[in-house]
């Protein structure tokens, strides 16, 4: 109970500062940009920039290619709050620290979150450069942001994760991808803590478990968003094949290079989806 109250008062302090900095903007959609996908925030019009370090209790991004600031403005006719860079468990953040900005988005009145990342493809029919709309997830991080966060403070302790990735939003994403001629798959995302990439044996095991993609993010945000009833869409860019598939041995540089190359398609996909929501 004590911990919940601390979390709630931290959220209130952060909300107060963020609302002031938004200068009257009222974001409807939250967007979390993953590794190498941060440049999309440059498409936001009439932006305000708020570095995470200027929002009380927000942790800062420490990963290269994660800028570490909120960008609020207009995208495809909608007011969006973009996280230009995310927080990861492997940076030493607790699960609640990773989830904090998602709960903050909810406080601001945002009801829809689009979370994105670069991921390794486990499904051998996927290709590097494909996007993958998440249909569901397997949480292998061993973390959950709702541990210790309740009972009564934020929302219920127990809640369903069925259709956590909103079927309507997934349909919209497919329609936009088809219209824009962007190659998309749909599959099950598996999250690990990282920061080491997986072993070939882990990739084979994850495939046997039903996973199509793997990365080190997203699930804690999605759990937090569903905890407070926000609608979620998850999109991965398959930046590499999972370790061991056709001899693959992922590197950070490769992830970044593919993300840079796929930036135009990613921007088309994201603006199309935001416009259609
Ligand atoms: N594994 C885990 N995380 C990742 C990968 C991967 O292959 N690619 C990009 N992020």
Coordinates of N, CA and C and ligand atoms in Angstrom, one line a residue, residues 35 117-121 192 196-198 203 214-217 237 239-243 250-251 255, ligand 1:
X35 N 14.6 1.1 -31.0 CA 16.0 1.2 -31.4 C 16.0 1.6 -32.9
X117 N 9.5 -1.5 -31.9 CA 10.8 -1.9 -31.6 C 11.5 -2.5 -32.8
X118 N 12.8 -2.7 -32.7 CA 13.5 -3.5 -33.6 C 13.6 -4.9 -32.9
X119 N 13.4 -6.0 -33.7 CA 13.4 -7.3 -33.2 C 14.1 -8.3 -34.1
X120 N 14.5 -9.4 -33.5 CA 15.0 -10.5 -34.3 C 13.9 -11.4 -34.8
X121 N 14.0 -11.8 -36.0 CA 12.9 -12.7 -36.5 C 13.3 -14.1 -36.2
X192 N 12.7 -10.8 -23.9 CA 13.8 -11.2 -23.0 C 14.3 -10.0 -22.3
X196 N 22.3 -9.3 -23.5 CA 23.0 -10.2 -24.4 C 21.9 -10.7 -25.4
X197 N 22.3 -10.8 -26.7 CA 21.4 -11.4 -27.6 C 21.2 -12.9 -27.2
X198 N 20.2 -13.6 -27.8 CA 20.0 -14.9 -27.5 C 21.0 -15.9 -28.1
X203 N 16.9 -19.5 -29.4 CA 16.1 -19.1 -30.5 C 15.2 -20.4 -30.9
X214 N 11.7 -11.7 -31.4 CA 12.2 -11.6 -30.1 C 12.9 -10.2 -29.9
X215 N 12.8 -9.6 -28.8 CA 13.5 -8.4 -28.5 C 13.5 -8.1 -27.0
X216 N 14.1 -7.0 -26.6 CA 14.3 -6.7 -25.1 C 13.4 -5.6 -24.6
X217 N 12.2 -5.5 -25.1 CA 11.4 -4.4 -24.7 C 9.9 -4.7 -24.8
X237 N 10.1 -4.0 -36.2 CA 10.8 -4.0 -37.4 C 11.8 -5.2 -37.3
X239 N 14.8 -6.5 -37.7 CA 16.1 -5.9 -38.1 C 17.2 -6.9 -38.4
X240 N 16.9 -8.2 -38.0 CA 17.9 -9.3 -38.2 C 17.2 -10.6 -38.0
X241 N 17.8 -11.7 -38.5 CA 17.2 -13.0 -38.2 C 17.8 -13.4 -36.8
X242 N 17.0 -14.2 -36.1 CA 17.4 -14.6 -34.7 C 18.8 -15.3 -34.8
X243 N 19.5 -15.2 -33.7 CA 20.8 -15.8 -33.7 C 20.8 -17.3 -34.1
X250 N 23.5 -11.6 -34.4 CA 23.1 -10.2 -34.4 C 24.1 -9.2 -33.8
X251 N 24.2 -8.0 -34.3 CA 25.0 -6.9 -33.7 C 24.1 -5.7 -33.6
X255 N 21.4 -3.9 -36.4 CA 20.0 -3.5 -36.1 C 19.8 -2.0 -36.5
Ligands
LIG1 N1 17.3 -10.3 -30.1 C1 16.9 -9.5 -29.1 N2 16.7 -8.2 -29.3 C2 16.8 -7.7 -30.5 C3 17.2 -8.4 -31.6 C4 17.4 -9.8 -31.4 O1 17.8 -10.6 -32.3 N3 17.2 -7.6 -32.7 C5 16.9 -6.4 -32.2 N4 16.6 -6.4 -30.9

